[in-house]
Amino acid sequence: METDWERLRPLLTEAIGTTVYLVLITFVVGGLIGLVLGTALYTTRRGGLLANAPLHWLLNVLVNVVRPIPFIILLAALGPVTLQVVGTTIGTDAAAFVMIVAASFGIARIVEQNLVTVDPGVIEAARAVGAGPLRIILTLLIPEALGPLVLGYTFVVIAIVDMSAMAGTVGGGGLGDFALVQGYQRFDWEVTLVATLLIIAGVQGIQFFGNWLARRVLRR
């Protein structure tokens, strides 16, 4: 069977745009939420800048519960919440909401793990000269861990691309949906191959940029 690219080209362009939208909004919103959650996890632990055992326990439990759930199951499990927040459980916005939730808790753990690598002596020195917690977090803690954080966020972006490929299960569109509906279900392997190669190219580009940026940061 010959692939009708005249018909498929507009659908492919739309799928690429949807994937880019899903990845960007998830990375920006989930990245910010995850940064806040991860920083809170680190600073509220025993001996931390904002030590608070009950809050740390609660955050730790939330991350441990949500983070391991496979994305496809999380889509179904968060259905009632998605309906309340977005107004629907299908479509691009519904998929984006669940992706943001998944990314936020995944990033939170990565942020916490990278902040732990910061030399405690540097933080203690800052506290000794009277620097407040917020100033230490913004001007010392995060900048000191910036290189590893860039690599961690790069890993997360690639995971977000993987999640976007499953957005089609709830009508979210994107390259994954295009490969499934226009390729796999129609036994058109050329379409499936093109969509797969585009996803691979995108992931390689993200990884290359993340590695380059991390090297630039670490050289400072």
Coordinates of N, CA and C in Angstrom, one line a residue:
M1 N 0.8 -1.2 0.0 CA 0.0 0.0 0.0 C 0.9 1.2 0.0
E2 N 0.6 2.2 -0.9 CA 1.4 3.4 -1.0 C 0.8 4.4 0.0
T3 N 1.7 5.0 0.7 CA 1.3 6.0 1.7 C 0.9 7.3 1.0
D4 N -0.2 7.8 1.4 CA -0.8 9.1 0.9 C -0.3 10.3 1.7
W5 N 0.9 10.7 1.4 CA 1.5 11.8 2.2 C 0.8 13.2 1.9
E6 N 0.1 13.3 0.8 CA -0.7 14.5 0.6 C -1.7 14.7 1.6
R7 N -2.4 13.6 2.0 CA -3.4 13.6 3.0 C -2.8 13.7 4.4
L8 N -1.6 13.0 4.6 CA -1.1 12.8 5.9 C -0.2 14.0 6.4
R9 N 0.3 14.8 5.4 CA 1.3 15.8 5.8 C 0.7 16.9 6.7
P10 N -0.6 17.3 6.5 CA -1.2 18.3 7.5 C -1.4 17.6 8.8
L11 N -1.7 16.3 8.8 CA -1.9 15.6 10.1 C -0.6 15.5 10.8
L12 N 0.5 15.2 10.1 CA 1.8 15.1 10.7 C 2.3 16.4 11.3
T13 N 2.0 17.5 10.6 CA 2.4 18.8 11.0 C 1.7 19.1 12.3
E14 N 0.4 18.8 12.4 CA -0.4 19.1 13.6 C 0.1 18.2 14.7
A15 N 0.4 17.0 14.4 CA 0.9 16.1 15.5 C 2.2 16.6 16.1
I16 N 3.1 17.1 15.2 CA 4.4 17.6 15.7 C 4.1 18.8 16.6
G17 N 3.2 19.7 16.2 CA 2.9 20.9 17.0 C 2.3 20.5 18.3
T18 N 1.4 19.5 18.3 CA 0.8 19.0 19.6 C 1.9 18.4 20.5
T19 N 2.8 17.7 20.0 CA 3.9 17.1 20.8 C 4.7 18.2 21.4
V20 N 5.1 19.2 20.6 CA 5.9 20.3 21.1 C 5.2 21.0 22.2
Y21 N 3.9 21.3 22.0 CA 3.0 21.9 23.0 C 3.0 21.1 24.3
L22 N 2.8 19.8 24.2 CA 2.7 19.0 25.4 C 4.0 19.0 26.2
V23 N 5.1 18.8 25.4 CA 6.4 18.8 26.1 C 6.7 20.1 26.7
L24 N 6.5 21.2 26.0 CA 6.9 22.5 26.6 C 6.1 22.9 27.8
I25 N 4.7 22.7 27.7 CA 3.9 23.1 28.9 C 4.2 22.2 30.1
T26 N 4.5 20.9 29.8 CA 4.8 20.0 30.9 C 6.1 20.4 31.5
F27 N 7.1 20.7 30.7 CA 8.4 21.0 31.2 C 8.4 22.3 32.0
V28 N 7.8 23.3 31.5 CA 7.8 24.6 32.2 C 7.0 24.5 33.5
V29 N 5.7 24.1 33.4 CA 4.9 24.1 34.6 C 5.4 23.0 35.6
G30 N 5.6 21.8 35.1 CA 6.0 20.7 35.9 C 7.4 20.9 36.5
G31 N 8.3 21.6 35.6 CA 9.6 21.9 36.1 C 9.6 22.8 37.2
L32 N 8.8 23.9 37.2 CA 8.7 24.8 38.3 C 8.2 24.2 39.6
I33 N 7.1 23.4 39.4 CA 6.5 22.8 40.6 C 7.4 21.8 41.2
G34 N 8.1 21.0 40.3 CA 9.0 20.0 40.8 C 10.2 20.7 41.5
L35 N 10.7 21.8 41.0 CA 11.8 22.5 41.6 C 11.4 23.0 43.0
V36 N 10.2 23.5 43.2 CA 9.7 23.9 44.5 C 9.6 22.7 45.4
L37 N 8.9 21.6 44.9 CA 8.7 20.5 45.8 C 10.1 19.8 46.2
G38 N 11.0 19.7 45.2 CA 12.3 19.1 45.5 C 13.1 19.9 46.5
T39 N 13.0 21.3 46.3 CA 13.7 22.1 47.3 C 13.1 22.0 48.7
A40 N 11.8 21.9 48.7 CA 11.1 21.8 50.0 C 11.5 20.4 50.7
L41 N 11.6 19.4 49.9 CA 12.0 18.1 50.4 C 13.4 18.2 51.0
Y42 N 14.3 18.9 50.4 CA 15.7 19.0 50.9 C 15.8 19.9 52.1
T43 N 15.1 21.0 52.1 CA 15.2 22.0 53.1 C 14.5 21.6 54.4
T44 N 13.4 20.8 54.3 CA 12.6 20.4 55.5 C 13.1 19.2 56.2
R45 N 14.1 18.5 55.6 CA 14.7 17.3 56.3 C 15.4 17.7 57.6
R46 N 15.6 16.7 58.4 CA 16.3 17.0 59.7 C 17.6 17.7 59.5
G47 N 17.8 18.8 60.2 CA 19.0 19.6 60.0 C 19.0 20.5 58.9
G48 N 17.9 20.6 58.1 CA 17.9 21.4 56.9 C 17.6 22.9 57.2
L49 N 17.6 23.7 56.2 CA 17.4 25.1 56.4 C 16.0 25.4 57.0
L50 N 15.0 24.6 56.6 CA 13.7 24.8 57.1 C 13.1 23.5 57.7
A51 N 13.9 22.9 58.5 CA 13.6 21.6 59.1 C 12.2 21.6 59.6
N52 N 11.4 20.6 59.1 CA 10.0 20.4 59.5 C 9.7 18.9 59.3
A53 N 9.8 18.1 60.3 CA 9.6 16.7 60.1 C 8.3 16.3 59.6
P54 N 7.1 16.8 60.1 CA 5.8 16.4 59.5 C 5.7 16.8 58.0
L55 N 6.1 18.0 57.7 CA 6.0 18.4 56.3 C 6.9 17.6 55.4
H56 N 8.1 17.3 55.8 CA 9.0 16.5 55.1 C 8.4 15.1 54.9
W57 N 7.9 14.5 55.9 CA 7.3 13.2 55.8 C 6.1 13.2 54.8
L58 N 5.3 14.2 54.8 CA 4.1 14.3 53.9 C 4.6 14.4 52.5
L59 N 5.6 15.3 52.2 CA 6.1 15.4 50.9 C 6.8 14.2 50.4
N60 N 7.5 13.5 51.2 CA 8.2 12.3 50.9 C 7.2 11.2 50.5
V61 N 6.2 11.1 51.3 CA 5.1 10.0 51.0 C 4.4 10.3 49.7
L62 N 4.1 11.6 49.4 CA 3.4 12.0 48.2 C 4.3 11.6 47.0
V63 N 5.6 12.0 47.0 CA 6.5 11.7 45.9 C 6.6 10.2 45.7
N64 N 6.8 9.5 46.8 CA 7.0 8.0 46.7 C 5.7 7.3 46.2
V65 N 4.6 7.9 46.4 CA 3.3 7.2 46.0 C 3.1 7.5 44.5
V66 N 3.2 8.8 44.1 CA 2.9 9.2 42.7 C 4.0 8.8 41.7
R67 N 5.2 9.0 42.1 CA 6.3 8.9 41.1 C 6.4 7.5 40.4
P68 N 6.2 6.4 41.1 CA 6.4 5.1 40.5 C 5.2 4.6 39.6
I69 N 4.1 5.3 39.7 CA 2.9 4.9 38.9 C 3.1 5.1 37.4
P70 N 3.0 4.0 36.7 CA 3.1 4.1 35.2 C 2.2 5.1 34.7
F71 N 2.6 5.9 33.7 CA 1.8 7.0 33.2 C 0.5 6.6 32.7
I72 N 0.4 5.5 32.0 CA -0.9 5.0 31.4 C -1.9 4.8 32.5
I73 N -1.4 4.3 33.7 CA -2.3 4.0 34.8 C -2.7 5.4 35.5
L74 N -1.7 6.3 35.5 CA -2.0 7.6 36.2 C -3.0 8.3 35.4
L75 N -3.0 8.2 34.1 CA -4.1 8.8 33.3 C -5.5 8.4 33.7
A76 N -5.6 7.1 34.0 CA -6.9 6.6 34.4 C -7.2 7.0 35.9
A77 N -6.2 6.8 36.7 CA -6.4 7.1 38.2 C -6.7 8.5 38.5
L78 N -6.2 9.4 37.7 CA -6.5 10.9 37.9 C -7.7 11.4 37.2
G79 N -8.4 10.5 36.6 CA -9.6 10.9 35.8 C -10.5 11.8 36.5
P80 N -11.0 11.5 37.7 CA -11.9 12.4 38.4 C -11.2 13.8 38.7
V81 N -10.0 13.8 39.1 CA -9.3 15.0 39.3 C -9.1 15.9 38.1
T82 N -8.7 15.2 37.0 CA -8.6 15.8 35.7 C -9.9 16.5 35.3
L83 N -11.0 15.8 35.5 CA -12.3 16.3 35.1 C -12.7 17.5 35.9
Q84 N -12.3 17.6 37.2 CA -12.6 18.8 38.0 C -11.7 19.9 37.6
V85 N -10.5 19.7 37.3 CA -9.5 20.8 37.0 C -9.7 21.3 35.5
V86 N -9.7 20.3 34.6 CA -9.7 20.7 33.2 C -11.1 20.8 32.6
G87 N -12.1 20.0 33.2 CA -13.4 19.9 32.7 C -13.7 18.8 31.7
T88 N -12.7 18.0 31.5 CA -12.8 16.8 30.6 C -11.7 15.8 30.9
T89 N -11.9 14.6 30.5 CA -10.8 13.6 30.8 C -10.2 13.1 29.5
I90 N -10.6 13.8 28.4 CA -10.0 13.4 27.1 C -9.5 14.7 26.4
G91 N -8.6 14.6 25.5 CA -8.1 15.7 24.7 C -6.7 16.1 25.2
T92 N -6.1 17.1 24.5 CA -4.8 17.5 24.7 C -4.6 18.1 26.1
D93 N -5.5 19.0 26.6 CA -5.4 19.6 27.9 C -5.5 18.6 29.0
A94 N -6.3 17.6 28.9 CA -6.4 16.5 29.9 C -5.1 15.8 30.0
A95 N -4.5 15.4 28.8 CA -3.2 14.7 28.8 C -2.2 15.6 29.4
A96 N -2.2 16.9 29.1 CA -1.2 17.8 29.6 C -1.2 17.9 31.1
F97 N -2.4 17.9 31.7 CA -2.6 18.0 33.1 C -1.9 16.8 33.8
V98 N -2.2 15.6 33.3 CA -1.7 14.4 33.9 C -0.2 14.4 33.8
M99 N 0.3 14.8 32.6 CA 1.7 14.9 32.4 C 2.4 15.8 33.3
I100 N 1.8 16.9 33.6 CA 2.4 17.9 34.6 C 2.5 17.3 36.0
V101 N 1.4 16.6 36.4 CA 1.4 15.9 37.7 C 2.6 14.9 37.7
A102 N 2.7 14.1 36.7 CA 3.7 13.0 36.7 C 5.1 13.6 36.7
A103 N 5.3 14.7 35.9 CA 6.6 15.3 35.8 C 7.0 16.0 37.1
S104 N 6.0 16.7 37.7 CA 6.3 17.4 38.9 C 6.9 16.5 40.0
F105 N 6.3 15.4 40.3 CA 6.8 14.5 41.3 C 8.1 13.8 40.9
G106 N 8.2 13.5 39.6 CA 9.5 12.9 39.2 C 10.6 13.9 39.3
I107 N 10.4 15.2 38.9 CA 11.4 16.2 39.0 C 11.8 16.5 40.5
A108 N 10.7 16.5 41.4 CA 11.0 16.8 42.8 C 12.0 15.9 43.4
R109 N 12.0 14.6 43.1 CA 13.0 13.6 43.6 C 14.4 13.9 43.0
I110 N 14.4 14.2 41.7 CA 15.7 14.5 41.1 C 16.3 15.8 41.7
V111 N 15.5 16.8 41.9 CA 16.0 18.0 42.5 C 16.6 17.8 43.9
E112 N 15.8 17.0 44.7 CA 16.2 16.7 46.0 C 17.6 16.0 46.0
Q113 N 17.7 15.0 45.2 CA 18.9 14.2 45.1 C 20.1 15.0 44.6
N114 N 19.9 16.0 43.8 CA 21.0 16.8 43.3 C 21.4 17.9 44.4
L115 N 20.4 18.4 45.1 CA 20.7 19.3 46.2 C 21.5 18.7 47.3
V116 N 21.3 17.4 47.5 CA 22.0 16.7 48.6 C 23.5 16.7 48.3
T117 N 23.9 16.8 47.1 CA 25.3 16.8 46.7 C 26.1 18.1 47.1
V118 N 25.3 19.2 47.4 CA 26.0 20.4 47.7 C 26.7 20.3 49.1
D119 N 27.9 20.8 49.1 CA 28.7 20.7 50.4 C 27.9 21.5 51.5
P120 N 27.6 20.7 52.6 CA 26.9 21.4 53.7 C 27.7 22.5 54.4
G121 N 29.0 22.4 54.3 CA 29.9 23.4 54.8 C 29.6 24.8 54.2
V122 N 29.4 24.8 52.9 CA 29.1 26.1 52.2 C 27.8 26.7 52.7
I123 N 26.8 25.8 53.0 CA 25.6 26.4 53.5 C 25.7 26.9 54.9
E124 N 26.5 26.1 55.7 CA 26.7 26.6 57.1 C 27.4 27.9 57.1
A125 N 28.4 28.1 56.2 CA 29.1 29.3 56.2 C 28.2 30.5 55.9
A126 N 27.3 30.2 55.0 CA 26.3 31.3 54.6 C 25.4 31.6 55.8
R127 N 25.0 30.6 56.5 CA 24.1 30.8 57.6 C 24.9 31.6 58.7
A128 N 26.2 31.3 58.8 CA 27.0 31.9 59.9 C 27.2 33.4 59.7
V129 N 27.1 33.9 58.4 CA 27.2 35.3 58.1 C 25.9 36.0 58.1
G130 N 24.8 35.3 58.5 CA 23.5 35.9 58.6 C 22.6 35.8 57.4
A131 N 23.0 35.0 56.4 CA 22.1 34.9 55.2 C 20.8 34.1 55.5
G132 N 19.7 34.6 55.1 CA 18.4 33.9 55.3 C 18.2 32.7 54.5
P133 N 17.2 31.8 54.8 CA 17.0 30.6 54.0 C 16.7 30.9 52.6
L134 N 15.8 31.9 52.3 CA 15.5 32.1 50.9 C 16.7 32.6 50.1
R135 N 17.5 33.4 50.7 CA 18.7 33.9 50.0 C 19.7 32.8 49.7
I136 N 19.8 31.9 50.7 CA 20.7 30.8 50.5 C 20.2 29.8 49.4
I137 N 18.9 29.6 49.4 CA 18.3 28.7 48.4 C 18.6 29.3 47.0
L138 N 18.3 30.6 46.8 CA 18.3 31.2 45.5 C 19.7 31.5 45.0
T139 N 20.6 31.9 45.9 CA 21.9 32.4 45.5 C 23.0 31.4 45.7
L140 N 22.7 30.4 46.5 CA 23.8 29.4 46.8 C 23.5 28.0 46.5
L141 N 22.4 27.5 47.1 CA 22.0 26.1 46.9 C 21.7 25.7 45.5
I142 N 20.8 26.4 44.8 CA 20.5 26.0 43.5 C 21.6 26.3 42.5
P143 N 22.3 27.4 42.6 CA 23.4 27.6 41.7 C 24.5 26.6 41.8
E144 N 24.8 26.2 43.1 CA 25.8 25.2 43.3 C 25.5 23.8 42.7
A145 N 24.2 23.5 42.6 CA 23.8 22.2 42.0 C 23.3 22.4 40.6
L146 N 23.6 23.5 40.0 CA 23.0 23.8 38.7 C 23.4 22.8 37.6
G147 N 24.7 22.5 37.5 CA 25.1 21.5 36.5 C 24.4 20.2 36.5
P148 N 24.4 19.5 37.7 CA 23.7 18.2 37.8 C 22.2 18.4 37.6
L149 N 21.6 19.6 38.0 CA 20.2 19.8 37.8 C 19.9 19.9 36.3
V150 N 20.8 20.5 35.5 CA 20.5 20.6 34.1 C 20.5 19.2 33.5
L151 N 21.4 18.3 33.9 CA 21.4 17.0 33.4 C 20.2 16.2 33.8
G152 N 19.7 16.5 35.1 CA 18.5 15.8 35.6 C 17.3 16.3 34.8
Y153 N 17.2 17.6 34.5 CA 16.1 18.1 33.8 C 16.1 17.6 32.3
T154 N 17.3 17.4 31.8 CA 17.4 16.8 30.4 C 16.8 15.4 30.4
F155 N 17.1 14.6 31.4 CA 16.6 13.3 31.5 C 15.0 13.3 31.6
V156 N 14.5 14.3 32.4 CA 13.1 14.4 32.6 C 12.4 14.8 31.3
V157 N 13.0 15.7 30.5 CA 12.4 16.2 29.2 C 12.2 15.0 28.3
I158 N 13.2 14.1 28.3 CA 13.1 12.9 27.4 C 12.0 12.0 27.9
A159 N 11.8 11.9 29.3 CA 10.7 11.1 29.8 C 9.4 11.8 29.5
I160 N 9.4 13.1 29.4 CA 8.1 13.8 29.0 C 7.8 13.5 27.6
V161 N 8.8 13.4 26.7 CA 8.5 13.1 25.3 C 7.9 11.7 25.2
D162 N 8.4 10.8 26.1 CA 7.9 9.4 26.1 C 6.4 9.5 26.6
M163 N 6.1 10.3 27.6 CA 4.7 10.4 28.0 C 3.8 11.0 27.0
S164 N 4.4 12.0 26.2 CA 3.5 12.6 25.2 C 3.1 11.6 24.1
A165 N 4.0 10.6 23.9 CA 3.7 9.5 22.9 C 2.5 8.7 23.3
M166 N 2.2 8.7 24.6 CA 1.0 8.0 25.1 C -0.2 8.8 25.3
A167 N -0.1 10.1 25.0 CA -1.2 11.0 25.1 C -2.4 10.6 24.2
G168 N -2.1 9.9 23.1 CA -3.2 9.5 22.2 C -4.2 8.6 22.8
T169 N -3.8 7.9 23.9 CA -4.8 7.0 24.6 C -6.0 7.8 25.2
V170 N -5.8 9.1 25.4 CA -6.9 9.9 25.9 C -7.3 11.0 24.9
G171 N -6.9 10.7 23.6 CA -7.2 11.7 22.5 C -6.4 12.9 22.6
G172 N -5.2 12.8 23.2 CA -4.3 14.0 23.3 C -3.6 14.4 22.1
G173 N -3.6 13.5 21.1 CA -2.9 13.8 19.8 C -1.4 13.7 20.0
G174 N -0.6 14.2 19.1 CA 0.8 14.1 19.1 C 1.3 13.0 18.2
L175 N 2.6 12.9 18.1 CA 3.3 12.0 17.2 C 3.0 10.5 17.6
G176 N 2.8 10.2 18.9 CA 2.5 8.9 19.3 C 1.1 8.5 18.7
D177 N 0.1 9.4 18.9 CA -1.2 9.2 18.4 C -1.2 9.0 16.8
F178 N -0.4 9.9 16.2 CA -0.3 9.8 14.7 C 0.3 8.4 14.3
A179 N 1.3 8.0 15.0 CA 1.9 6.7 14.6 C 0.9 5.5 14.8
L180 N 0.2 5.6 15.9 CA -0.8 4.6 16.2 C -2.0 4.5 15.3
V181 N -2.6 5.7 15.1 CA -3.9 5.8 14.3 C -3.6 5.7 12.8
Q182 N -2.6 6.5 12.4 CA -2.4 6.6 10.9 C -1.4 5.5 10.4
G183 N -0.7 5.0 11.3 CA 0.3 4.0 10.9 C 0.0 2.6 11.4
Y184 N 0.0 2.3 12.6 CA -0.1 0.9 13.2 C -1.5 0.4 12.8
Q185 N -2.6 1.1 13.1 CA -3.9 0.6 12.9 C -4.3 0.5 11.5
R186 N -3.6 1.2 10.6 CA -3.8 1.0 9.1 C -2.8 0.2 8.5
F187 N -1.9 -0.5 9.3 CA -0.8 -1.3 8.8 C 0.1 -0.6 7.8
D188 N 0.3 0.7 8.0 CA 1.1 1.5 7.2 C 2.4 1.7 8.0
W189 N 3.4 0.9 7.7 CA 4.6 0.9 8.5 C 5.5 2.1 8.2
E190 N 5.3 2.7 7.0 CA 6.1 3.8 6.6 C 5.7 5.0 7.5
V191 N 4.5 5.2 7.8 CA 4.0 6.2 8.7 C 4.6 6.0 10.1
T192 N 4.5 4.8 10.6 CA 5.0 4.5 11.9 C 6.5 4.8 12.0
L193 N 7.2 4.4 11.0 CA 8.6 4.7 10.9 C 9.0 6.1 10.9
V194 N 8.3 6.9 10.1 CA 8.5 8.4 10.1 C 8.3 9.0 11.4
A195 N 7.2 8.7 12.1 CA 6.8 9.2 13.4 C 7.9 8.8 14.4
T196 N 8.3 7.6 14.4 CA 9.3 7.1 15.3 C 10.7 7.8 15.1
L197 N 11.1 8.0 13.9 CA 12.3 8.7 13.6 C 12.3 10.2 14.0
L198 N 11.1 10.8 13.9 CA 11.0 12.2 14.4 C 11.1 12.3 15.9
I199 N 10.5 11.3 16.6 CA 10.6 11.3 18.0 C 12.1 11.0 18.4
I200 N 12.8 10.1 17.8 CA 14.2 9.8 18.1 C 15.0 11.1 17.8
A201 N 14.8 11.8 16.7 CA 15.5 13.0 16.4 C 15.3 14.0 17.4
G202 N 14.1 14.2 17.9 CA 13.8 15.2 18.9 C 14.5 14.8 20.2
V203 N 14.5 13.6 20.6 CA 15.2 13.2 21.9 C 16.7 13.4 21.8
Q204 N 17.3 13.0 20.6 CA 18.7 13.2 20.4 C 19.1 14.7 20.5
G205 N 18.2 15.6 19.9 CA 18.5 17.0 20.0 C 18.4 17.5 21.4
I206 N 17.4 17.1 22.2 CA 17.3 17.5 23.6 C 18.5 17.0 24.4
Q207 N 18.9 15.8 24.2 CA 20.0 15.2 24.9 C 21.3 16.0 24.6
F208 N 21.5 16.3 23.3 CA 22.7 17.0 22.9 C 22.7 18.4 23.6
F209 N 21.6 19.1 23.5 CA 21.5 20.5 24.1 C 21.7 20.4 25.6
G210 N 21.1 19.5 26.2 CA 21.2 19.3 27.7 C 22.7 19.1 28.1
N211 N 23.4 18.2 27.4 CA 24.8 17.9 27.7 C 25.7 19.1 27.5
W212 N 25.4 19.9 26.4 CA 26.1 21.1 26.1 C 25.9 22.1 27.2
L213 N 24.7 22.3 27.6 CA 24.4 23.3 28.6 C 25.0 23.0 29.9
A214 N 25.0 21.7 30.3 CA 25.5 21.2 31.5 C 27.0 21.5 31.6
R215 N 27.7 21.2 30.4 CA 29.2 21.5 30.3 C 29.5 23.0 30.5
R216 N 28.6 23.8 29.9 CA 28.8 25.2 30.0 C 28.7 25.7 31.5
V217 N 27.7 25.1 32.1 CA 27.4 25.5 33.5 C 28.6 25.0 34.4
L218 N 29.0 23.8 34.2 CA 30.1 23.2 35.1 C 31.4 23.9 34.9
R219 N 31.6 24.6 33.8 CA 32.9 25.2 33.6 C 33.0 26.5 34.3
R220 N 31.9 27.0 34.8 CA 31.9 28.3 35.5 C 32.6 28.2 36.8

